[in-house]
């Protein structure tokens, strides 16, 4: 519905900037059923058609299609923004619904719009962007028009083709010179033949073969639930050397586990109190009231997992829109949220104005301890404030400071919305810390370990505190040193200090003019951490934006040496990736949420994960339960053996261990149904992931994984290496074959070498089949420390092509030399412009050409450590073996119908040479038979016979190219 002087229904394609539209929940009339189905994705979603500012009401939207964040986002009306000034799409996200997001729930009423309420009861939105100018439109435009930056660049391809053209022109020049010497040669056919030589050297099938390799890789990734919107990035994944990860939702689960609250008592911090429901009412009000959760029809609570975990820990619950209730001092209590200042990634805090049962207004706030500290009344901040917060962060926990402030009586609910945020968020009373933790995902540590051991540098880029990020990085293996050897940039970017308070001497002055001291610190065994503020302070001298050229120049000297980037806002994350790219690194970024979108788009390989905390929790609990049951079963077997041996002490010890594990299993309900029940739960979790729509992960990133673990990073890296190596193989194979073709069409045509239509067709089918079998090669299951070559223009690759060509040319020359004496000079087909007629020369050269083609595929197949070996590639190995058998049959003339099908002339005996020579009248048979007149090639023909000589040449060519390629160049190129 659209308002243009009155409400009317129009097509979404007719919406223009300035329209006021109704934003309503799908199936609003059948709310209970529709909400449950919308959350599971079982019904058609109502998608916002344009970017709009909420004028009236409240809208709950799912922005997963745009950001990858599966958590529903609450959008308030513009009245909640407060203050004045122009609209800033970065700062005012809380009042903007983006085109492409789907509406989960809405509430009408409230706001500042004078537009009458729509009859469908929807919230009102003012359209300010449509079409390709919306967030969704920009993403689609990037997907459609992104420049190809594939594994082998366009520049490499152009240079490679120019090199081939150089050889083609040399070959064509030779043909032209020979043709002009012949006065009877048809000049038009000479020109046509020259053009054919040049065009044959530039492989027309190159784009098709490269596309085939990438397409097969895309199919392989899809089979593993990895989807790619920018196929050219697949080979780029084979080049990555730096892997960057977000923390929450990527390395750790999005599920938040509330550890407890640290309160203030007598000017000192108390111990961690696990039972949050028993804390003072003032603290309960902050925990329950400072949140942006919303409850939709049916009672389902949507919002930030951290806030859901906190509210659940207090024992309070949402009783309605903006109303929270639960047990407090003196019985049932409730509070009402009257105004929100949403969480801001730059401010690193949020606050709400609440009204208690007595309608007294109070501001409650939470945020990063180091940021919120400056807003507290100094008299309420304990001396051990920093010590306690840092102690919990050092254990990898997430810590938020809590504050409150009673508002003056003259401040009414209506007046609150007109006051500035900075006026309200001042002189707060410190209430304590809330401590939460995110469980590590089960396969995070093994994947990080394999990436690190294979030579990839792993980096964490997160919005969490430095201490928390560093400890989690240490647990998963990103940081491999203790806290005393982990340095943090402090004092406005002027000093590197050890993160352990026990080693204050580990302090180094930052030297902007001598940036080389950073690699020296890393070589000494230190690992570096940088906060977003420290990063900005480094750029203070440039005075330019994060992504500007001067800033990137400064950043690329620092960023490659840092391991953990903490407290980074979205733009800062993007700047870190851009700086790594500017420093010549090939980057992979893996994330799941809104804050990662810019970095995902900036990285060479951006991977978005699906974030489904409920499914992750169910999977983790089931896997833990299975592990406990296995351990109990193992101990029970030991107990039986101990009883048999009548070893009372051991029996008592094992029984104690079993009882301890059974106690844990009861908490996880692991004993209910045994293994079968837990396996059933795992299958249900897998099915739940399969039912998640692809839209529930960011389309902003080139790669999307329908899963929750970072194992996809390993999959993509393996497939990328396989694709990159396959593409380089294709370049080498086409390069060698095209050079051989140029010689065949130029130099050998002069002496009468031609190929028939059937022969060319058969050779073309062989080449197409072998290329297909090469392109479907599978990657290995483990990453190697050896890296594939990144360009076809590297010296080993070029030297390999030239060497192979020289070997093939040598044996081709031997074959022509051996065949010429058996060629009838009176045969009209030997004239360059004549039609094809089978001769011993044509047949021998054709079979050797087939052999050279097959050898080119066999010797240039790289195999391990990037793809499966030639032996394991059953299709290719069997095809090559079968072709060698067929060539052997043709050379030996064992089955003549094959020779006849391929237009092969019967191979001559030694005596046939004299017959042809006598016809020519050149010399007598006796003269030709003198030993002194025969060269070494003809001596071999006489000794082995023509068939034996041709077979020996083919075997020798096969052995030579494979031996040299595998013993020398394969090692240089990184193959087995």
XYZ file of N, CA and C in Angstrom, residues 624-708:
255
model
N 28.464 -33.547 22.576
C 29.014 -33.724 23.921
C 28.409 -34.934 24.613
N 27.108 -35.132 24.395
C 26.436 -36.288 24.994
C 26.982 -37.595 24.431
N 27.185 -37.635 23.127
C 27.752 -38.840 22.503
C 29.148 -39.119 23.054
N 29.940 -38.051 23.209
C 31.291 -38.214 23.752
C 31.248 -38.754 25.183
N 30.325 -38.223 26.000
C 30.194 -38.714 27.374
C 29.781 -40.178 27.410
N 28.826 -40.547 26.576
C 28.367 -41.936 26.537
C 29.487 -42.882 26.121
N 30.316 -42.458 25.172
C 31.450 -43.290 24.756
C 32.451 -43.468 25.896
N 32.701 -42.378 26.626
C 33.652 -42.458 27.741
C 33.116 -43.348 28.863
N 31.811 -43.225 29.129
C 31.197 -44.082 30.161
C 31.272 -45.545 29.753
N 30.973 -45.821 28.483
C 31.017 -47.199 27.987
C 32.423 -47.784 28.095
N 33.428 -46.969 27.793
C 34.813 -47.416 27.882
C 35.198 -47.714 29.331
N 34.786 -46.833 30.247
C 35.090 -47.043 31.662
C 34.364 -48.275 32.211
N 33.151 -48.521 31.738
C 32.410 -49.706 32.201
C 33.109 -50.993 31.795
N 33.730 -50.994 30.600
C 34.505 -52.170 30.190
C 35.724 -52.361 31.103
N 36.368 -51.233 31.461
C 37.506 -51.319 32.385
C 37.058 -51.804 33.760
N 35.852 -51.386 34.165
C 35.330 -51.798 35.459
C 35.101 -53.310 35.507
N 34.601 -53.861 34.429
C 34.390 -55.317 34.355
C 35.716 -56.060 34.510
N 36.752 -55.551 33.832
C 38.081 -56.184 33.938
C 38.632 -56.066 35.357
N 38.409 -54.887 36.015
C 38.893 -54.697 37.381
C 38.192 -55.634 38.352
N 36.888 -55.847 38.145
C 36.150 -56.781 39.001
C 36.640 -58.209 38.796
N 36.960 -58.528 37.542
C 37.457 -59.883 37.274
C 38.793 -60.129 37.956
N 39.618 -59.072 38.030
C 40.933 -59.206 38.679
C 40.844 -58.974 40.191
N 39.632 -58.631 40.676
C 39.396 -58.375 42.101
C 40.332 -57.280 42.634
N 40.489 -56.223 41.809
C 41.310 -55.072 42.189
C 40.387 -54.005 42.762
N 40.229 -54.002 44.118
C 39.272 -53.123 44.769
C 39.572 -51.653 44.600
N 40.843 -51.264 44.709
C 41.210 -49.852 44.589
C 40.898 -49.303 43.206
N 41.284 -50.071 42.192
C 41.027 -49.632 40.818
C 39.534 -49.613 40.536
N 38.821 -50.594 41.089
C 37.373 -50.667 40.901
C 36.691 -49.435 41.485
N 37.146 -49.016 42.683
C 36.557 -47.833 43.326
C 36.860 -46.559 42.541
N 38.090 -46.466 42.015
C 38.486 -45.290 41.243
C 37.667 -45.169 39.960
N 37.497 -46.301 39.251
C 36.724 -46.289 38.002
C 35.264 -45.970 38.283
N 34.714 -46.529 39.358
C 33.320 -46.263 39.719
C 33.095 -44.787 39.997
N 34.076 -44.152 40.659
C 33.997 -42.724 40.946
C 33.979 -41.909 39.658
N 34.835 -42.293 38.688
C 34.875 -41.595 37.407
C 33.563 -41.757 36.645
N 32.999 -42.977 36.683
C 31.733 -43.237 35.978
C 30.611 -42.397 36.570
N 30.536 -42.314 37.913
C 29.482 -41.538 38.570
C 29.602 -40.052 38.221
N 30.855 -39.586 38.128
C 31.087 -38.182 37.778
C 30.600 -37.891 36.362
N 30.909 -38.819 35.423
C 30.476 -38.627 34.039
C 28.962 -38.764 33.909
N 28.376 -39.649 34.676
C 26.919 -39.816 34.623
C 26.203 -38.578 35.140
N 26.816 -37.898 36.108
C 26.238 -36.663 36.609
C 26.221 -35.598 35.508
N 27.324 -35.533 34.763
C 27.373 -34.601 33.631
C 26.362 -34.972 32.563
N 26.228 -36.275 32.307
C 25.304 -36.726 31.254
C 23.863 -36.422 31.611
N 23.538 -36.434 32.923
C 22.171 -36.112 33.327
C 21.847 -34.648 33.047
N 22.871 -33.785 33.217
C 22.664 -32.371 32.894
C 22.378 -32.183 31.415
N 23.060 -32.974 30.580
C 22.846 -32.883 29.122
C 21.714 -33.782 28.650
N 21.133 -34.533 29.589
C 20.099 -35.520 29.266
C 20.630 -36.535 28.259
N 21.915 -36.884 28.442
C 22.568 -37.787 27.492
C 22.088 -39.212 27.643
N 21.632 -39.564 28.851
C 21.234 -40.955 29.060
C 19.887 -41.293 28.473
N 19.109 -40.264 28.129
C 17.763 -40.510 27.611
C 17.820 -41.011 26.176
N 17.566 -42.289 25.983
C 17.561 -42.845 24.636
C 18.904 -43.328 24.150
N 19.967 -43.034 24.906
C 21.293 -43.529 24.542
C 21.815 -42.938 23.239
N 22.699 -43.726 22.578
C 23.353 -43.257 21.356
C 22.342 -42.933 20.256
N 21.349 -43.781 20.120
C 20.388 -43.592 19.029
C 19.685 -42.240 19.127
N 19.321 -41.863 20.347
C 18.627 -40.598 20.535
C 19.540 -39.417 20.182
N 20.802 -39.505 20.576
C 21.736 -38.415 20.290
C 22.026 -38.312 18.798
N 22.176 -39.458 18.151
C 22.376 -39.455 16.692
C 21.156 -38.871 15.994
N 19.982 -39.183 16.526
C 18.752 -38.627 15.969
C 18.742 -37.105 16.092
N 19.216 -36.596 17.236
C 19.275 -35.143 17.436
C 20.255 -34.499 16.454
N 21.388 -35.166 16.213
C 22.358 -34.632 15.250
C 21.752 -34.561 13.852
N 21.016 -35.593 13.469
C 20.371 -35.596 12.151
C 19.323 -34.497 12.058
N 18.597 -34.286 13.146
C 17.582 -33.223 13.149
C 18.242 -31.855 12.986
N 19.397 -31.683 13.622
C 20.120 -30.412 13.487
C 20.594 -30.212 12.053
N 21.082 -31.282 11.412
C 21.513 -31.190 10.011
C 20.345 -30.844 9.108
N 19.193 -31.463 9.374
C 18.005 -31.169 8.571
C 17.558 -29.724 8.764
N 17.700 -29.220 9.988
C 17.336 -27.824 10.251
C 18.212 -26.876 9.445
N 19.508 -27.194 9.336
C 20.404 -26.365 8.517
C 20.028 -26.439 7.050
N 19.648 -27.640 6.593
C 19.267 -27.792 5.185
C 18.017 -26.990 4.855
N 17.176 -26.750 5.867
C 15.938 -26.012 5.625
C 16.115 -24.506 5.703
N 17.315 -24.074 6.121
C 17.577 -22.632 6.179
C 17.712 -22.085 4.766
N 17.028 -21.007 4.470
C 17.077 -20.417 3.138
C 18.454 -19.811 2.880
N 18.869 -19.863 1.615
C 20.151 -19.250 1.270
C 20.148 -17.760 1.549
N 18.968 -17.170 1.559
C 18.877 -15.757 1.891
C 19.273 -15.459 3.317
N 19.355 -16.509 4.158
C 19.733 -16.315 5.541
C 21.233 -16.245 5.720
N 21.953 -15.983 4.666
C 23.385 -15.669 4.748
C 23.648 -14.568 3.744
N 24.658 -13.807 3.971
C 24.856 -12.583 3.204
C 25.180 -12.850 1.743
N 24.425 -12.239 0.850
C 24.753 -12.309 -0.569
C 25.809 -11.271 -0.918
N 26.211 -10.488 0.089
C 27.266 -9.507 -0.172
C 28.607 -10.191 -0.358
N 28.773 -11.363 0.230
C 30.050 -12.065 0.117
C 30.024 -12.993 -1.090
N 31.182 -13.216 -1.709
C 31.223 -14.089 -2.893
C 30.843 -15.535 -2.589
N 31.163 -15.995 -1.372
C 30.879 -17.376 -0.998
C 29.916 -17.405 0.186
N 28.985 -18.331 0.150
C 28.043 -18.535 1.246
C 28.047 -20.010 1.611
N 28.210 -20.300 2.889
C 28.231 -21.687 3.356
C 26.953 -21.983 4.133
N 26.235 -23.008 3.691
C 25.019 -23.395 4.401
C 25.425 -24.262 5.591
N 26.060 -23.634 6.526
C 26.540 -24.312 7.713
C 27.039 -23.282 8.693
N 27.498 -23.745 9.852
C 27.871 -22.823 10.914
C 29.348 -22.878 11.278
